[in-house]
Coordinates of C-alpha atoms in Angstrom, one line a residue:
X105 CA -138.6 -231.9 61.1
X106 CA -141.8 -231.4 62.3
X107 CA -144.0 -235.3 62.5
X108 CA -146.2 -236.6 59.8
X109 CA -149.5 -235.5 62.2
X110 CA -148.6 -232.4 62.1
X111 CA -149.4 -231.7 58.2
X112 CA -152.3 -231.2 57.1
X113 CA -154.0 -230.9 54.3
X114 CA -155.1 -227.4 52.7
X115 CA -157.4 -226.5 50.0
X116 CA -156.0 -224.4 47.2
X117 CA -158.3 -221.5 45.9
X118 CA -158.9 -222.0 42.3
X119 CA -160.8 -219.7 39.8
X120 CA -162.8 -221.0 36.9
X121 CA -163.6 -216.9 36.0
X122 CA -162.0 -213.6 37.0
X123 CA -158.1 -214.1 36.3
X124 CA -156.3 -210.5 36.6
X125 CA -152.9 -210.8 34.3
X126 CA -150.2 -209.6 35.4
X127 CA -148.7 -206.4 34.6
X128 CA -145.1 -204.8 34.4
X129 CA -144.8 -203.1 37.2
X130 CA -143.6 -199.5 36.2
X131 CA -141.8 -196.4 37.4
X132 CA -142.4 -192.6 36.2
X133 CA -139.5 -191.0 35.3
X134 CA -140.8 -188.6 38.3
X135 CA -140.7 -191.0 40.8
X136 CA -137.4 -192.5 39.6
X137 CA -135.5 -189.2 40.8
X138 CA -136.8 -189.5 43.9
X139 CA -133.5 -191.2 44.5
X140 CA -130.7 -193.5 43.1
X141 CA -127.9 -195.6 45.1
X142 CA -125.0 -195.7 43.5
X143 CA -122.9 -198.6 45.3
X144 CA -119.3 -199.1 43.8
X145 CA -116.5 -201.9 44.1
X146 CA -112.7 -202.2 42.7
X147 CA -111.7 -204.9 41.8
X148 CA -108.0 -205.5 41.0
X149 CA -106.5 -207.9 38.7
X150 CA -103.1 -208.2 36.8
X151 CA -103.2 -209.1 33.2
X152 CA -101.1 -212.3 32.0
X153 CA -98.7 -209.8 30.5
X154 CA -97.2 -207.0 32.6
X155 CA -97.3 -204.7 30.2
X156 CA -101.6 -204.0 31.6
X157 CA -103.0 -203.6 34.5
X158 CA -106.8 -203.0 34.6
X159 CA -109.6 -201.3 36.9
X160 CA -112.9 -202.3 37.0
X161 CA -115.2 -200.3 39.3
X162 CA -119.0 -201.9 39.0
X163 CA -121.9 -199.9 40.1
X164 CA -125.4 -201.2 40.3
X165 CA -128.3 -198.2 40.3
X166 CA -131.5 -199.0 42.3
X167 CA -134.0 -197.2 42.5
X168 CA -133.8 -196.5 46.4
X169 CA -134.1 -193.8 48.4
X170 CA -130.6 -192.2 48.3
X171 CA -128.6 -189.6 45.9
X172 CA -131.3 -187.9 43.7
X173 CA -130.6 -188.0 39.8
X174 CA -131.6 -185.6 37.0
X175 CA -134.6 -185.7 34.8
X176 CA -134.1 -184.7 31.5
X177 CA -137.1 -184.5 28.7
X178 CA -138.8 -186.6 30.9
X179 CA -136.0 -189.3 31.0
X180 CA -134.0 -190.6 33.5
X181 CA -130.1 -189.9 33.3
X182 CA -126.8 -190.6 35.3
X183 CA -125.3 -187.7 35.2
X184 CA -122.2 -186.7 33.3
X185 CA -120.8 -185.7 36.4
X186 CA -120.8 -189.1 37.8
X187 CA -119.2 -190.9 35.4
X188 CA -116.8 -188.0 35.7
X189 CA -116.1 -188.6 39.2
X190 CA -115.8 -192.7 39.4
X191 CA -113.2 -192.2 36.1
X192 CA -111.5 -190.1 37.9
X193 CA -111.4 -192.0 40.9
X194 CA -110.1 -194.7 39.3
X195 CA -107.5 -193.4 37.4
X196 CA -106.3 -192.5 40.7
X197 CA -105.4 -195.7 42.0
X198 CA -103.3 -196.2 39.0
X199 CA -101.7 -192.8 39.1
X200 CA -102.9 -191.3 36.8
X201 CA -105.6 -188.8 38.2
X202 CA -105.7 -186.1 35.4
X203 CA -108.8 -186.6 33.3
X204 CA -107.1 -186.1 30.0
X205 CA -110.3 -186.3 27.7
X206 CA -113.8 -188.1 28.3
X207 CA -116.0 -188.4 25.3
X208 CA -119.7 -189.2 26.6
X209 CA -120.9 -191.9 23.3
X210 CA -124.3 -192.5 24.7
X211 CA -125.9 -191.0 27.8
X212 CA -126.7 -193.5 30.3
X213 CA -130.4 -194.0 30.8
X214 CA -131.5 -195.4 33.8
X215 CA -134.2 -198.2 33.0
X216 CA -138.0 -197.5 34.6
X217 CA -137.8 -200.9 35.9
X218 CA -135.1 -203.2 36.9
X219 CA -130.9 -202.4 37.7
X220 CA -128.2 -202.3 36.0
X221 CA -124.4 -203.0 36.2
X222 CA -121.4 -200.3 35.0
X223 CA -117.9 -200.9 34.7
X224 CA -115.1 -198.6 34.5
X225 CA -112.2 -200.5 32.7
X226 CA -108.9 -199.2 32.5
X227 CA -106.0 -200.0 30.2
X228 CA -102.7 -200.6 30.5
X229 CA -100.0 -197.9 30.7
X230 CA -98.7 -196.5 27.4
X231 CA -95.4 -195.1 26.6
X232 CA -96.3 -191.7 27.7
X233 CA -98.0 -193.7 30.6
X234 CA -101.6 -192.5 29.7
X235 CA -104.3 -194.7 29.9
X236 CA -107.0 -195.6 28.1
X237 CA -110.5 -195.3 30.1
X238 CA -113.9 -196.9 29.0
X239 CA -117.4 -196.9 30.9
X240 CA -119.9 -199.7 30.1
X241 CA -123.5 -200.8 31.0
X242 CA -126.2 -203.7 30.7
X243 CA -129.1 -204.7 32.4
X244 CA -128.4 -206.8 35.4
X245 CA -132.3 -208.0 36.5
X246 CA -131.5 -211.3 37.7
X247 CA -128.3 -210.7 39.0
X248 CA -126.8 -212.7 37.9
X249 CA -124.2 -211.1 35.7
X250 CA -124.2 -210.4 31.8
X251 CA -122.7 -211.8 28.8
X252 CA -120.3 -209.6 26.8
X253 CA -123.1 -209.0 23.9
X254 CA -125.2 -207.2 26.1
X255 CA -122.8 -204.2 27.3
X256 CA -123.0 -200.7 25.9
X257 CA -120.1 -198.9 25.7
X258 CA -121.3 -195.1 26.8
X259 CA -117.8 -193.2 27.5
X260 CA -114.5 -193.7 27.3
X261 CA -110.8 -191.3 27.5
X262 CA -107.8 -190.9 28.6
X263 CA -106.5 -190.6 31.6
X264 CA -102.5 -189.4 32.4
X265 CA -100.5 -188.7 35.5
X266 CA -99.3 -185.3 33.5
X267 CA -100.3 -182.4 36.6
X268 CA -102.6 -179.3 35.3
X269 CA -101.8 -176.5 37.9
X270 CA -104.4 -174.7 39.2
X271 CA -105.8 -171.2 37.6
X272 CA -103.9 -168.2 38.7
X273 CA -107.3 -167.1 39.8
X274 CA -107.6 -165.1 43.1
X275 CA -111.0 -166.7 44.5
X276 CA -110.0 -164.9 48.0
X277 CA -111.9 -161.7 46.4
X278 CA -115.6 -163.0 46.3
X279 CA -117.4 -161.6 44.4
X280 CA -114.7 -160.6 42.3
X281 CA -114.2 -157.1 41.6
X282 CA -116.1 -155.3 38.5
X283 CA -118.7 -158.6 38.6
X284 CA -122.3 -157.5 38.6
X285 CA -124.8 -159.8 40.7
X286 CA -127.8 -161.2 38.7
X287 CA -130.9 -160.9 39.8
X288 CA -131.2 -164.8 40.5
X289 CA -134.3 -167.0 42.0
X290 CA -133.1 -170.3 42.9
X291 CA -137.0 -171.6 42.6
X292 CA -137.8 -169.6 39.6
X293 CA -134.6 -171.4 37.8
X294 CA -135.3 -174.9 38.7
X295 CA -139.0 -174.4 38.0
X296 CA -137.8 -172.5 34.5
X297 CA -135.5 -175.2 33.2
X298 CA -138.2 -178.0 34.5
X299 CA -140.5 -176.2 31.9
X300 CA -137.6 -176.7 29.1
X301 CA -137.0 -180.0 30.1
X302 CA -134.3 -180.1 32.3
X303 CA -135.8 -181.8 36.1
X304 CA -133.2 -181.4 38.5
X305 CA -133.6 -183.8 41.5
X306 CA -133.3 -181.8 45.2
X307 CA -129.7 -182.4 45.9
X308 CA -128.8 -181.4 41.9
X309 CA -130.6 -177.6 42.9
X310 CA -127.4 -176.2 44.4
X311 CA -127.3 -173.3 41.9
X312 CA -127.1 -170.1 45.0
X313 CA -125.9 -166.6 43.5
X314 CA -125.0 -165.6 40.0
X315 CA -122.5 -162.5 38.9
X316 CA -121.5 -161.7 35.1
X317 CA -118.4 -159.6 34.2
X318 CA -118.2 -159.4 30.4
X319 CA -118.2 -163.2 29.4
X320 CA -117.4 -164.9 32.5
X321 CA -120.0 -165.9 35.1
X322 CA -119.3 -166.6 38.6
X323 CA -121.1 -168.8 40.7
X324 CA -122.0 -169.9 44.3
X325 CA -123.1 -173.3 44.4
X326 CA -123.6 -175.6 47.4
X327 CA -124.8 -179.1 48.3
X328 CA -128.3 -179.3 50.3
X329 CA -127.7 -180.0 54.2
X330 CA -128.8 -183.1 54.3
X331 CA -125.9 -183.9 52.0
X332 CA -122.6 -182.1 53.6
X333 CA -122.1 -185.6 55.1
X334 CA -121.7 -187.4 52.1
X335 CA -119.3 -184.9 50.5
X336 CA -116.3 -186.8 51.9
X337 CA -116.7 -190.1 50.4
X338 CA -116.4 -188.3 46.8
X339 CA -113.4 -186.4 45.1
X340 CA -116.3 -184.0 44.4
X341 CA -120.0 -184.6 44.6
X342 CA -121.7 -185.1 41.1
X343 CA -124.9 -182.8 42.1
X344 CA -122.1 -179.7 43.5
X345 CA -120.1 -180.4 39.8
X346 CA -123.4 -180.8 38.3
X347 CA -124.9 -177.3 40.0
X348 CA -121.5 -175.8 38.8
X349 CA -121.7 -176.1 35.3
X350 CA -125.4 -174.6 35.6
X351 CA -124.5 -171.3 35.7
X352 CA -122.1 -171.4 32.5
X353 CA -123.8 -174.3 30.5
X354 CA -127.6 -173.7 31.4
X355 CA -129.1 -170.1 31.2
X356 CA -132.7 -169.4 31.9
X357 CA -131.9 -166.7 28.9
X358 CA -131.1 -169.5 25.9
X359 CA -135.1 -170.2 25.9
X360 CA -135.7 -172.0 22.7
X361 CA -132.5 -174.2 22.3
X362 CA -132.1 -177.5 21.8
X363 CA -131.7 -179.9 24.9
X364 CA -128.3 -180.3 25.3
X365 CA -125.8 -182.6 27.9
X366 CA -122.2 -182.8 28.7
X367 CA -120.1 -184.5 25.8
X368 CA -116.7 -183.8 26.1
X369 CA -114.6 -183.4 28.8
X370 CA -111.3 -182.4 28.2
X371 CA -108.2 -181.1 31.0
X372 CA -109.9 -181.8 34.6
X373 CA -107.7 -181.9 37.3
X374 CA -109.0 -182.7 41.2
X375 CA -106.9 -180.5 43.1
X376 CA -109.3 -181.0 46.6
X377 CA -111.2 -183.6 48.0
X378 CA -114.9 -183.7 49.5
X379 CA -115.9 -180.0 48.9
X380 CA -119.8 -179.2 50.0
X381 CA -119.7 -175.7 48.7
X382 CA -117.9 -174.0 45.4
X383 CA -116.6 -170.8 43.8
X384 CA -116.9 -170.9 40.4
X385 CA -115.8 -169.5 37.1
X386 CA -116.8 -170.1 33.6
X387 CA -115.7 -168.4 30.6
X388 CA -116.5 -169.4 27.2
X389 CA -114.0 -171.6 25.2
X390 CA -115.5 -172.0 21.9
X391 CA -118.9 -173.4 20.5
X392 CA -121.0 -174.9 23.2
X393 CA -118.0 -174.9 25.4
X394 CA -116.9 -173.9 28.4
X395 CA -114.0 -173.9 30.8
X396 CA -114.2 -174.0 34.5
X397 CA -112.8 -173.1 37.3
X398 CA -114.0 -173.7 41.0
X399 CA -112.4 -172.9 44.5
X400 CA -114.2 -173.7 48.4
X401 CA -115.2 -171.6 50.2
X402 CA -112.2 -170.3 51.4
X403 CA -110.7 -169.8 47.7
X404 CA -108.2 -172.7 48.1
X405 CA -108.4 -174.4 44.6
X406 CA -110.4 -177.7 44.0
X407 CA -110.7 -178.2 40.1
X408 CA -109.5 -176.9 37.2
X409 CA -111.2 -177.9 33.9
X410 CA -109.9 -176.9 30.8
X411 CA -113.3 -177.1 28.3
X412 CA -117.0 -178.8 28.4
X413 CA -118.6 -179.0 25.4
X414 CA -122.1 -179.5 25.3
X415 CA -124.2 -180.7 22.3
X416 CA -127.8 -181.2 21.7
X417 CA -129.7 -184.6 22.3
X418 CA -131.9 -186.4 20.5
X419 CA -135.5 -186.6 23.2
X420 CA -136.6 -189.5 21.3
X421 CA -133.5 -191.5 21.4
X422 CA -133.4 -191.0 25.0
X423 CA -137.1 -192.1 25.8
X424 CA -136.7 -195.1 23.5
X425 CA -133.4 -196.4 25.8
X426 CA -135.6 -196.1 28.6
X427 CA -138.6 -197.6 27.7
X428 CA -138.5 -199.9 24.2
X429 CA -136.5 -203.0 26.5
X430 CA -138.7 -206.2 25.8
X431 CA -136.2 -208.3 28.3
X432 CA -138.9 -206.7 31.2
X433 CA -142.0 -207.1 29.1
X434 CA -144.8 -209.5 29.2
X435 CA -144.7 -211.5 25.7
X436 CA -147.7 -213.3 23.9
X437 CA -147.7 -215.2 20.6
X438 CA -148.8 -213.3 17.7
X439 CA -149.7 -215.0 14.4
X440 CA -149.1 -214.1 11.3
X441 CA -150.7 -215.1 7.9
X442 CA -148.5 -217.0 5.2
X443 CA -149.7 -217.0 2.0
X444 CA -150.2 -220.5 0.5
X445 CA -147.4 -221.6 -1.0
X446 CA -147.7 -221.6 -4.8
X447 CA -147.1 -225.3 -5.0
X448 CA -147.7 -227.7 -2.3
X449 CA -146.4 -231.3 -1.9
X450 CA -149.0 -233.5 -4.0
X451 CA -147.8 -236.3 -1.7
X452 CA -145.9 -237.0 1.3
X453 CA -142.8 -237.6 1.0
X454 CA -141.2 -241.2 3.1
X455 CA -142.7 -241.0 6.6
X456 CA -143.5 -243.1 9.6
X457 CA -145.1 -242.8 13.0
X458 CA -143.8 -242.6 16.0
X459 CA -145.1 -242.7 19.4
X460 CA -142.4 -243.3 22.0
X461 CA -138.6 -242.8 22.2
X462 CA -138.0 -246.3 21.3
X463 CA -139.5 -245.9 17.6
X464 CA -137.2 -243.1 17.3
X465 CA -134.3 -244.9 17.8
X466 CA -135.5 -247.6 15.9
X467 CA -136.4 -245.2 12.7
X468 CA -132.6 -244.4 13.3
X469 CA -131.2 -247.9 12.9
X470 CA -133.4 -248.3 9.7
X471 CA -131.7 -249.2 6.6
X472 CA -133.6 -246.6 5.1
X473 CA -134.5 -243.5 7.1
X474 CA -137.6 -241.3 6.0
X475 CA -137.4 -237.5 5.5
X476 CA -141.1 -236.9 8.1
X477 CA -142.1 -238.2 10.9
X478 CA -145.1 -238.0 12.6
X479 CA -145.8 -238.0 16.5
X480 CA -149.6 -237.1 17.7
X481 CA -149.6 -235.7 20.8
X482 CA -153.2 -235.6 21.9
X483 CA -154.3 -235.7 25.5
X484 CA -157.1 -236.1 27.8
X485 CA -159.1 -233.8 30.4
X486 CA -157.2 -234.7 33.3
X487 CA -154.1 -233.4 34.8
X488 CA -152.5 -236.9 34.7
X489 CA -153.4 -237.2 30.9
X490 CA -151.7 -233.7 30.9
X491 CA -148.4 -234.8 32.7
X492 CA -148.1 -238.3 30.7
X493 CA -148.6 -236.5 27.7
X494 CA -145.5 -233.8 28.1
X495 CA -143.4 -236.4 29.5
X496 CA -143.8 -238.6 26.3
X497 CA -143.4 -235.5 24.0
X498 CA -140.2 -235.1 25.9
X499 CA -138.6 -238.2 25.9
X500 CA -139.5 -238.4 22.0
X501 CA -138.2 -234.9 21.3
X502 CA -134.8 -235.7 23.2
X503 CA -134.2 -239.4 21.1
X504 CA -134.9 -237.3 18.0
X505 CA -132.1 -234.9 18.7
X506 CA -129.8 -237.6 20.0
X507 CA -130.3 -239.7 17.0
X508 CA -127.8 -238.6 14.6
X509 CA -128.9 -240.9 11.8
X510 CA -132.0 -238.2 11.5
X511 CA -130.2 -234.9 11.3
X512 CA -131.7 -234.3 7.7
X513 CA -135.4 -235.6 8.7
X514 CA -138.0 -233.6 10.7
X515 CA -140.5 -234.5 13.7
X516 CA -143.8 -233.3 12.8
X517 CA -145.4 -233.2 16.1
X518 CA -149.6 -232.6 15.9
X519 CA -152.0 -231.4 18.3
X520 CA -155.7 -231.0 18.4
X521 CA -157.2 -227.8 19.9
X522 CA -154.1 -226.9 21.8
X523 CA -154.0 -222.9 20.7
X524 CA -156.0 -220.6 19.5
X525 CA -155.1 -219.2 16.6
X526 CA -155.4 -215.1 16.4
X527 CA -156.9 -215.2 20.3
X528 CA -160.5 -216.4 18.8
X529 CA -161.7 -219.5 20.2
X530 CA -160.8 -222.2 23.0
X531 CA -158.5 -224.2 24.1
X532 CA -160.3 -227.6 23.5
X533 CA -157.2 -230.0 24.5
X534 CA -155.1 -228.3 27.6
X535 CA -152.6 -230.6 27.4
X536 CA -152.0 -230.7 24.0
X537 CA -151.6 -226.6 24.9
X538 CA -148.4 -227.8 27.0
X539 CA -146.9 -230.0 25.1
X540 CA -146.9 -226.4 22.3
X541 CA -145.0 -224.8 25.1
X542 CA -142.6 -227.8 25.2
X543 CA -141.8 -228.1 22.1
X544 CA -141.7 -224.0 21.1
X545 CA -138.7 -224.0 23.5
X546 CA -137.2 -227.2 22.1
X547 CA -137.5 -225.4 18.5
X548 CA -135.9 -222.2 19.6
X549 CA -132.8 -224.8 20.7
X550 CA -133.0 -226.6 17.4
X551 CA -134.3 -224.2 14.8
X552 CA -136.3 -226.7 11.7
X553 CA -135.5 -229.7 12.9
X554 CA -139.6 -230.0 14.6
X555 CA -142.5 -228.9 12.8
X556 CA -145.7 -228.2 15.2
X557 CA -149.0 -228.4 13.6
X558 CA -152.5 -228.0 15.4
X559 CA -156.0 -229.1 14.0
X560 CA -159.3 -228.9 14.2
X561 CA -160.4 -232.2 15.7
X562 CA -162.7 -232.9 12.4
X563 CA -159.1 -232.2 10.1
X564 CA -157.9 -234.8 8.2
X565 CA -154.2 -234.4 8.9
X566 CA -153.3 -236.2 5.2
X567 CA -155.2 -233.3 3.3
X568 CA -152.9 -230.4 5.1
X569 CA -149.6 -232.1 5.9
X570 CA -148.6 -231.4 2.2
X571 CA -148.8 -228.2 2.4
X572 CA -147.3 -227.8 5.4
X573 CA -144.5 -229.3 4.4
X574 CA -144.2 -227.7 1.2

């Protein structure tokens, strides 16, 4: 440790004028696809009964430069095809690696500010050894974990060991015979479904030929370069999936529709690992659905998927999940008129005075205990008048809640000057303005046990203190 004459002393700056408040900091939905992280864990642990065995996989998003996201109706989403893949992947290391069914609940909106934390849980084995599969998410800004309350629940499935074989089709022809090519602009698409709402991040734009025959389309898609290195750390890369199901789920020739999403995912089977290009096949399987088939590039198979339906979403639910979050915001008190009541207290009830913590427990040991009482809290212009004032407030507050003998009573505490009500006017007593701060936190702890009331200094508190109380 450095010696005492080596301090010294240093003059703070200080304003009297000019304050700039803080604001949120924010993050366009633009800017947000510029790229998202998605860093995973396992974590195993055994139930107390055999009979379950769980998977949790957490992911926190950042907004880093890394894996580029989608932008839909100018919102933020992880897509579909993620979830899709970490289910998957942990259904493998119980087994189970057919994706029986996955129901998407509520998309999962990445936040303009902050992280967030998802978990994959799955459930124990049951008699036909399927498992059930659920995907979560809550905030995580400080870090520091979440409560159970704050989790949203935005998939969940089954998952079963059951194999799905792969399509007899023969992806060795390419194209396939009889398929006509479509005139296809990969910039002209991306820019088309921007303009309908659909903003697909760089590495998502891996849409590369297009061929109809009757109702099925085929489809060449391919991850960016940039990405072929990351294809084999995933069963199959969310932006190649994601291009797949462009061609059969997204055409530029539906202008008009609603926006629509992944829902439900039904049959999928990974039959190959860490493909950076596809072959694909759609064909329609009923009402906004589709199956899909996909081969690499050498027509080896690498997913079957039975149906994907698609349905519409709602563009204002979405932009209120990203936005309307108040845990980031910056909060003020607002005040609100009460009527007066019709009829006020013509006098106070028992009361006494207090000053200090030791009246308060005396008032407690009293053979008879009133229903008010009454600690002025007024201060002085200096800091220390400021400090001795807070710290008396405290100790008084804490004896009142530790004196059980007044758990039916309440601590009127009154200030003069401390806040201005509606934002008109000043401050005239800053210490009186902390002590408000105090003892609004100690209220939210103890709801109407403490009453705060501020005056004018020329107020007689006897002529409003019925009322108040009323």
């Amino acid at each position: 440790m450095p010696a005492a004459s080596t301090f010294r002393r240093t003059p703070l700056i200080t304003r009297t004028t000019g304050w700039s408040w803080p604001v949120p900091p924010t993050m366009s939905p633009r800017s947000a696809c510029r790229g998202l992280i998605i860093r995973c864990w396992v974590r195993w642990f055994r139930c107390r009964r055999r009979a379950e065995c769980c998977v949790r996989r957490g992911c926190r998003f950042v907004h880093i430069r890394g894996l580029r996201i989608t932008l839909w109706a100018g919102v933020v989403l992880v897509p579909g095809t993620a979830l899709v893949e970490l289910v998957v992947r942990a259904g493998d290391k119980v087994g189970c690696g057919t994706l029986e069914e996955l129901v998407i609940e509520t998309p999962l909106v990445v936040p303009a500010q902050g992280s967030m934390r998802v978990q994959f849980a799955v459930g124990g084995p049951e008699e036909n050894g399927a498992r059930s599969v659920a995907v979560y998410s809550a905030r995580d800004d400080d870090g520091r974990g979440t409560g159970i309350d704050g989790w949203t629940r935005h998939a969940a499935g089954t998952l079963t060991a059951a194999a799905v074989p792969a399509d007899g089709f023969d992806f060795t022809v390419w194209p396939p015979v009889g398929a006509e090519r479509v005139s296809f602009d990969a910039v002209g698409f991306y820019e088309e479904m921007a303009g309908r709402g659909y903003v697909y991040g760089p590495a998502f734009q891996g849409l590369r030929g297009v061929w109809r025959r009757g109702e099925e389309v085929f489809a060449e898609v391919a991850l960016p370069d940039e990405q072929h290195g990351e294809a084999s750390r995933f069963g199959l890369h969310p932006a190649l999936l994601d291009a797949a199901l462009q061609s059969g789920l997204v055409r530029p020739a539906d202008a008009g529709v609603d926006m629509r999403v992944p829902f439900a995912w039904n049959g999928l089977r990974l039959h190959a690992a860490g493909a950076s290009e596809l072959r694909v096949r759609t064909v329609p399987s009923g009402p906004d659905a589709v199956s899909l088939q996909a081969a690499d590039g050498a027509g080896g198979p690498v997913l079957s998927l039975e149906s994907l339906v698609a349905r519409a979403v709602d563009v204002e639910q979405l932009d209120r999940m990203a936005t309307d979050d108040g845990r980031d915001a910056l909060f003020e008190v607002d005040w609100s008129e009460l009527p007066a009541p019709a009829s006020s207290v013509e006098s106070l009830p028992p009361s006494a005075l207090v000053a200090s913590a030791e009246d308060v427990t005396d008032l407690a040991d009293a053979a008879v205990v009133p229903a008010v009482a009454v600690l002025e809290a007024v201060g002085g212009d200096g800091e220390h008048d400021a400090l001795a004032l807070t710290v008396r407030v405290l100790e008084v507050v804490q004896a009142w809640f530790a004196a059980a003998g007044l758990a039916e009573s309440r601590l009127v505490v009154v200030t003069r000057g401390a806040v201005p009500v509606g934002g008109e006017g000043n401050v005239a007593d800053p210490a009186g303005a902390a002590v408000w701060g105090l003892v609004r936190a100690a209220q939210a702890e103890n709801p109407d046990r403490i009453v705060l009331l501020d005056l004018a200094a020329d107020v007689d508190m006897g002529s409003v203190l019925p009322a108040v109380l009323a």
